[in-house]
Amino acid sequence: MKFSIRLTISHHYDQPAANSRHLIRVVPRTIPERQHLITHALDLSPAPDARSEMVDFFGNRVAICTLMEPHSEMIIRLACQVEMTQPGVWQDQSPNVADLCRAWETGTDLGADSPFHFLGPTQRLTPDKAIADFARDHFIPADSVAANVLRIGQALHDMMTFDATATTVDTDASEAFRLRRGVCQDLSHVMILGLQALDIPAGYVSGYLRTLPPEGGVKLEGVDAMHAWVRAWCGPEQGWVEYDPTNATRVGTDHIVVGYGRDYSDVSPVRGHLRSSGGQRNSQAVDVAILP
Amino acid sequence: MCARSLQTPDQAYLDLLDGYRTRVAGGAAHRDEMLAPDGTVKPVWVPFITHLGSLTAADLSQRFARGDQYLRDAGVLYRQYDESLSSEREWPLSHIPVILGEAEWQEISAGLVERADLLEYVLRDFYGDNELVRTGQLPATLLGQNPAWLRPIVGLGKTGANLLNSLSFELGRGPDGKWWVISDLIEAPSTAGFAIENRIAMRRVFPNHFNNANIHRLAGFFKDFQQTLMDQKGRIDGEIALLSPGPMNQNYPEHAYMARYLGLLLVEGEDLIVQDGKAMVRTVAGPKPISLLWNRLPSAMVDPLELDPGSMLGAAGLVQALRDETLKTVNMVGAGVLETRALMAFLPKIARARLGRGLAMSNIATWWCGQKTQRDHVIANAHRMMVGNAFSTTSLIADPTTISLGSDADGAAAARLADMLRVSGRNLVGQEAVTLSTTPVWEDGALVARPMCLRISLGRTQDGWAVMPGGYARISAGDDAKALAMQRGGKVADVWVTSPDPVQTPSLLSQGTRPASRSSTRGILPSRAADNLFWVGRYVERAEQNMRLSRAYYARIADGADHADALPAHMRAALMENVLPEPQVIAQRFATPLGLGLQAASRISDRLSPDGMMALRSLVQQNNALDHRAIAADDRPAQISSLLRQITGFAGLVHENMYRTDGWRFLSLGISLERAAHMCTVLAVCTTGAAPAGALDLALEIGDSVNAHRARFQVWANAATVMDLLALDPQNPRSVRYHVTRAREHIAHLPHQGSGHVLSEVARLVLMAETRLATRLPDDLTADFLGQLRQDIQDLSTALNDHHLV
């Protein structure tokens, strides 16, 4: 299945900004046997003074752009095509959590997908007692890790209301959980903290979601902007399992991965630093269409 | 010398020791630095103690005061930060040194060098191949969950260059006489600068003793380190700079001192930008490349874009410059991971695997509670453990949250601790609660034994690690020999390493290393520094003007005028911002700019002479000490005159002592623009027909030109003569013209003043102002004209700011 993805991110500055430097993480990854980036074009306006690319610690593609001269807006445009492969039939091969802990405790790998990076805390995600209690309430020790992950994700989805006005990009997970409201970023952060409280390695995934559902399906939440979901490490055999708590679903071909990280800060689409004395307004538009 | 002293012990010497011996003997099982276990004075201490015994109590207090005076004059203060409040108190120098013999010193040095090499190896692995984790020598979680392990730096350890170039260690001596490392101080170790200051102060306290006591000098170490920085910079084009968190940091005085001592550019994050892949410092002459940063920020603060996004201290893009190898740092950004407490539990084993033997200088025994055997050991020995967060980079003895049960803890507390260790052992570390050795300090006329630990610095040279022959010791305030008690504060002492033979006397200045590189640094003026210098000039001048106004005001009151009389009322309304005639309120008009001037000056103290800083600081202190309400009205003019003499002293220092750099020009520009603008106002207010009687004399008095007027005109003052002297006269250093012309000359010497015959905006503005003024006749100088000129000067100041300072 092929997708055509278009993304526009606009930053408008009340006072002209200068000396700006941005890290941009918006281009889908290529993941063997799952997702293949066919072609992409990433443009900036105004044209940057300098532009380079790198791959970060977690293997995400990053564009680094600098704009020295004063400018009152910056627009990032991405157009790309991605081919997704249908995953095999879901099989749960994960151990229970006690065995899972023994599995990672003896690990000696520090590569990008190593569970050791995803045990927390991060600067942004610090343990929260209410979230930990919630996770424990839905935890069944005898069940497999994957079953627990899905159960906790579903419970979280049922408990929290999708609400684009309740939180901002800077809201912390504890606050969103207290409000029982938020967007994909908040739900993902809360789920990560819940799983980590049970010693289940969990990370943050940013990406795109198919805009229109297959015939007869329901339109999903979070299609008009970049989306976020969670991945949990379910042992050496099962590996990483991705789950979208905003839509209470396991991740299949409708979720296109851009970045893997520990929290939003690791994969935020645009991370910037600039000199400006005024405020800033941002907007984002995404369109993900199926190609024939 | 030793032998002779021992043969003739006088009574004072014996008294000194007897009292001390009793006190040491009364303590618990620990070592003393001065006394051997059998109670005799260690040979290396004998010459000093003999010297001390030969001095009378009066002698001593005079000498101690001399040392303290030096530290005060040099601005060495102990700063404490409490939330947003900062307080300064006297530098707590113990006037008694800690003395170590050369042989023992060499043993310590060899051990620390070996340890430094091991740390380099470990760091290279952490940011390189991760073999230590892969081969099971270090649990993966100690990096994976470690906030000090900076992922954007991973891979940069694979370079061929050295990652560590400057280290300090904190050591303590255990009851068995052996030295242990209490903490590895990798990131921004603040030791070296304080050690020099302590040493200079101690030379004032015991000048004659220093001449023949064979005490190793410290300067050679810094000379080597300066060379290290040059070598590290290598062939990369650009300056060497010391990156400081700025004046709000408690170690800022040391940063400023080291930058000046080593001839480095002192910069803060806001001075730096990364442009075309290169780190640059923003200067009054545009961006200039930086090739090497001696980084004194916590690593995570270096780059808000790729590291801690909340950092206000670093500069965006520095990590990219490191990746592109256009910039180097000392030490490597990310090196702070070596300070992780839990690492101490594994270093001994890593050393054995690498060296085939244990480290000569090992750290305090440490156990990581994420492994069952280690955790069980900590639980079983909880009464002699300190327990704290495994991932913290603060040493356990310096952390107020450290748990230390002690031997008399009840069972419930031990059970709670054991429970905590079982539940979250992965995040906890246990460390032996060590006991420190004691060393003598002088208290109430006697030597008293106090626990201490040593801080020692290492710098990498072409020939490997060099160890500073001396250092500084931290001394506990109480007599609790538990290392943990150190955090209650106390004193610092100079550490002397003495030799049986005469020692060499190197100097940093003598055979100056690569003078070309050093003098080029002097020519670079960061925009932020220029801005501060400019404002030092403006604020100090503003304070002086307001002092002159206040003095003139009170001179009239002292002569019998009433506050409501025409001239005093006119002064307050037109020249003193409508102040109430309250002494405190009027004094505030110069106290405020003085305080702001000192603030601006302390932000760039590396660029002002120590004498200049001292003059400014003592001026502020003297003014703060005055209670203006308590001064009789008659005495006020005299009091203000005394302040004025000091403030003109500062201005004199600026003009007589400051090297003629761009920095001096910005300071001088600040003074000139402020004075010219102020004089415009005074003249406009005092020479109009509406001004009350006596206003012309007032203008002359404020302009310090009463005598000059008498000499030149031999008539009573009229508006034209006052204008001639205070507005137009190019020879009068109080006139508007004099300062506008001086500003024009300064501006002509600044970088980038137009190309060829095309003037820059700033140069144009100042020339137009000067010309308009110079071509006027005294009678044409109306209040409107002066008002416009004042506005022109303000516009000039703004243009200067836009062109050079932003």
Tab-separated table of N, CA, C and O in Angstrom, chain B residues 658-711:
chain	number	residue	atom	x	y	z
B	658	MET	N	44.125	52.199	32.065
B	658	MET	CA	43.550	51.199	31.170
B	658	MET	C	44.288	51.163	29.847
B	658	MET	O	44.549	52.201	29.246
B	659	TYR	N	44.570	49.982	29.417
B	659	TYR	CA	45.189	49.776	28.122
B	659	TYR	C	44.248	50.331	27.047
B	659	TYR	O	43.031	50.199	27.143
B	660	ARG	N	44.828	50.992	26.024
B	660	ARG	CA	43.985	51.682	25.039
B	660	ARG	C	43.378	50.710	24.030
B	660	ARG	O	43.732	50.706	22.847
B	661	THR	N	42.479	49.885	24.488
B	661	THR	CA	41.810	48.938	23.606
B	661	THR	C	40.445	49.499	23.210
B	661	THR	O	40.026	50.544	23.695
B	662	ASP	N	39.746	48.747	22.378
B	662	ASP	CA	38.369	49.128	22.067
B	662	ASP	C	37.525	49.171	23.329
B	662	ASP	O	36.600	49.969	23.444
B	663	GLY	N	37.843	48.290	24.289
B	663	GLY	CA	37.082	48.263	25.538
B	663	GLY	C	37.175	49.593	26.257
B	663	GLY	O	36.173	50.155	26.717
B	664	TRP	N	38.386	50.120	26.341
B	664	TRP	CA	38.576	51.432	26.962
B	664	TRP	C	37.775	52.495	26.206
B	664	TRP	O	37.149	53.368	26.786
B	665	ARG	N	37.765	52.400	24.880
B	665	ARG	CA	37.033	53.398	24.089
B	665	ARG	C	35.535	53.349	24.403
B	665	ARG	O	34.890	54.375	24.519
B	666	PHE	N	34.980	52.153	24.570
B	666	PHE	CA	33.542	52.084	24.863
B	666	PHE	C	33.245	52.645	26.255
B	666	PHE	O	32.245	53.334	26.454
B	667	LEU	N	34.122	52.369	27.209
B	667	LEU	CA	33.914	52.908	28.550
B	667	LEU	C	33.989	54.434	28.496
B	667	LEU	O	33.127	55.145	29.024
B	668	SER	N	35.002	54.927	27.809
B	668	SER	CA	35.205	56.362	27.714
B	668	SER	C	34.057	57.024	26.940
B	668	SER	O	33.600	58.119	27.287
B	669	LEU	N	33.564	56.335	25.907
B	669	LEU	CA	32.399	56.839	25.167
B	669	LEU	C	31.183	56.961	26.077
B	669	LEU	O	30.430	57.929	25.995
B	670	GLY	N	31.012	55.974	26.941
B	670	GLY	CA	29.891	56.006	27.881
B	670	GLY	C	29.972	57.249	28.757
B	670	GLY	O	28.983	57.964	28.959
B	671	ILE	N	31.183	57.518	29.262
B	671	ILE	CA	31.376	58.699	30.115
B	671	ILE	C	31.083	59.971	29.314
B	671	ILE	O	30.320	60.841	29.745
B	672	SER	N	31.659	60.063	28.125
B	672	SER	CA	31.536	61.299	27.342
B	672	SER	C	30.099	61.578	26.927
B	672	SER	O	29.623	62.713	27.027
B	673	LEU	N	29.402	60.566	26.447
B	673	LEU	CA	28.035	60.803	25.978
B	673	LEU	C	27.126	61.182	27.144
B	673	LEU	O	26.280	62.062	27.028
B	674	GLU	N	27.333	60.522	28.290
B	674	GLU	CA	26.519	60.841	29.457
B	674	GLU	C	26.800	62.272	29.921
B	674	GLU	O	25.882	63.044	30.204
B	675	ARG	N	28.096	62.616	29.973
B	675	ARG	CA	28.445	63.941	30.484
B	675	ARG	C	27.959	65.034	29.535
B	675	ARG	O	27.410	66.053	29.966
B	676	ALA	N	28.143	64.828	28.221
B	676	ALA	CA	27.722	65.841	27.246
B	676	ALA	C	26.207	66.046	27.318
B	676	ALA	O	25.714	67.174	27.346
B	677	ALA	N	25.459	64.933	27.394
B	677	ALA	CA	23.998	65.049	27.423
B	677	ALA	C	23.551	65.756	28.699
B	677	ALA	O	22.656	66.608	28.681
B	678	HIS	N	24.180	65.408	29.804
B	678	HIS	CA	23.799	66.008	31.076
B	678	HIS	C	24.094	67.513	31.066
B	678	HIS	O	23.282	68.322	31.520
B	679	MET	N	25.248	67.879	30.531
B	679	MET	CA	25.606	69.293	30.507
B	679	MET	C	24.639	70.087	29.630
B	679	MET	O	24.323	71.230	29.937
B	680	CYS	N	24.155	69.482	28.553
B	680	CYS	CA	23.141	70.145	27.723
B	680	CYS	C	21.934	70.524	28.585
B	680	CYS	O	21.402	71.628	28.497
B	681	THR	N	21.492	69.580	29.411
B	681	THR	CA	20.326	69.838	30.248
B	681	THR	C	20.608	70.949	31.256
B	681	THR	O	19.806	71.878	31.428
B	682	VAL	N	21.758	70.851	31.926
B	682	VAL	CA	22.092	71.853	32.942
B	682	VAL	C	22.106	73.237	32.314
B	682	VAL	O	21.535	74.198	32.857
B	683	LEU	N	22.740	73.349	31.144
B	683	LEU	CA	22.850	74.657	30.497
B	683	LEU	C	21.473	75.157	30.064
B	683	LEU	O	21.145	76.330	30.227
B	684	ALA	N	20.665	74.273	29.521
B	684	ALA	CA	19.338	74.683	29.069
B	684	ALA	C	18.517	75.198	30.242
B	684	ALA	O	17.790	76.185	30.135
B	685	VAL	N	18.655	74.577	31.396
B	685	VAL	CA	17.856	74.934	32.567
B	685	VAL	C	18.390	76.197	33.242
B	685	VAL	O	17.620	77.014	33.743
B	686	CYS	N	19.712	76.365	33.252
B	686	CYS	CA	20.295	77.449	34.042
B	686	CYS	C	20.503	78.755	33.280
B	686	CYS	O	20.776	79.786	33.895
B	687	THR	N	20.470	78.720	31.950
B	687	THR	CA	20.785	79.940	31.218
B	687	THR	C	19.565	80.630	30.619
B	687	THR	O	19.697	81.662	29.979
B	688	THR	N	18.380	80.068	30.822
B	688	THR	CA	17.208	80.751	30.273
B	688	THR	C	16.889	81.963	31.138
B	688	THR	O	17.278	82.020	32.312
B	689	GLY	N	16.173	82.901	30.537
B	689	GLY	CA	15.774	84.078	31.279
B	689	GLY	C	14.910	83.727	32.476
B	689	GLY	O	14.903	84.433	33.486
B	690	ALA	N	14.191	82.604	32.396
B	690	ALA	CA	13.251	82.243	33.451
B	690	ALA	C	13.950	81.662	34.681
B	690	ALA	O	13.321	81.471	35.719
B	691	ALA	N	15.252	81.369	34.551
B	691	ALA	CA	15.941	80.722	35.669
B	691	ALA	C	16.093	81.698	36.826
B	691	ALA	O	16.301	82.889	36.625
B	692	PRO	N	15.972	81.234	38.057
B	692	PRO	CA	16.088	82.126	39.215
B	692	PRO	C	17.519	82.657	39.365
B	692	PRO	O	18.452	82.109	38.766
B	693	ALA	N	17.646	83.672	40.182
B	693	ALA	CA	18.968	84.244	40.424
B	693	ALA	C	19.897	83.167	40.984
B	693	ALA	O	19.476	82.303	41.745
B	694	GLY	N	21.146	83.227	40.580
B	694	GLY	CA	22.138	82.259	41.081
B	694	GLY	C	22.277	81.038	40.211
B	694	GLY	O	23.139	80.194	40.437
B	695	ALA	N	21.411	80.901	39.178
B	695	ALA	CA	21.429	79.694	38.345
B	695	ALA	C	22.721	79.595	37.534
B	695	ALA	O	23.254	78.501	37.314
B	696	LEU	N	23.238	80.749	37.075
B	696	LEU	CA	24.471	80.696	36.271
B	696	LEU	C	25.650	80.213	37.109
B	696	LEU	O	26.455	79.399	36.661
B	697	ASP	N	25.721	80.719	38.352
B	697	ASP	CA	26.789	80.247	39.235
B	697	ASP	C	26.629	78.752	39.505
B	697	ASP	O	27.605	78.014	39.615
B	698	LEU	N	25.382	78.346	39.621
B	698	LEU	CA	25.107	76.922	39.843
B	698	LEU	C	25.659	76.075	38.690
B	698	LEU	O	26.308	75.055	38.902
B	699	ALA	N	25.413	76.545	37.459
B	699	ALA	CA	25.900	75.801	36.289
B	699	ALA	C	27.418	75.679	36.345
B	699	ALA	O	27.984	74.605	36.103
B	700	LEU	N	28.091	76.779	36.696
B	700	LEU	CA	29.551	76.743	36.779
B	700	LEU	C	30.014	75.776	37.867
B	700	LEU	O	30.996	75.056	37.705
B	701	GLU	N	29.260	75.769	38.956
B	701	GLU	CA	29.652	74.885	40.061
B	701	GLU	C	29.470	73.411	39.670
B	701	GLU	O	30.352	72.586	39.882
B	702	ILE	N	28.324	73.112	39.076
B	702	ILE	CA	28.095	71.724	38.648
B	702	ILE	C	29.118	71.334	37.585
B	702	ILE	O	29.611	70.217	37.547
B	703	GLY	N	29.480	72.311	36.742
B	703	GLY	CA	30.471	72.052	35.701
B	703	GLY	C	31.899	72.176	36.203
B	703	GLY	O	32.825	72.136	35.393
B	704	ASP	N	32.074	72.307	37.513
B	704	ASP	CA	33.412	72.345	38.106
B	704	ASP	C	34.294	73.391	37.411
B	704	ASP	O	35.480	73.158	37.200
B	705	SER	N	33.697	74.527	37.027
B	705	SER	CA	34.432	75.491	36.207
B	705	SER	C	34.414	76.900	36.794
B	705	SER	O	34.576	77.880	36.070
B	706	VAL	N	34.228	77.006	38.105
B	706	VAL	CA	34.187	78.323	38.732
B	706	VAL	C	35.523	79.042	38.544
B	706	VAL	O	35.584	80.193	38.102
B	707	ASN	N	36.599	78.341	38.835
B	707	ASN	CA	37.920	78.959	38.699
B	707	ASN	C	38.277	79.252	37.250
B	707	ASN	O	38.845	80.294	36.937
B	708	ALA	N	37.950	78.321	36.394
B	708	ALA	CA	38.255	78.517	34.973
B	708	ALA	C	37.532	79.756	34.449
B	708	ALA	O	38.080	80.537	33.667
B	709	HIS	N	36.308	79.956	34.907
B	709	HIS	CA	35.536	81.113	34.460
B	709	HIS	C	36.194	82.407	34.949
B	709	HIS	O	36.364	83.355	34.187
B	710	ARG	N	36.588	82.387	36.214
B	710	ARG	CA	37.236	83.564	36.782
B	710	ARG	C	38.498	83.886	35.986
B	710	ARG	O	38.751	85.034	35.634
B	711	ALA	N	39.280	82.902	35.663
B	711	ALA	CA	40.548	83.122	34.975
B	711	ALA	C	40.323	83.637	33.553
B	711	ALA	O	41.057	84.476	33.046
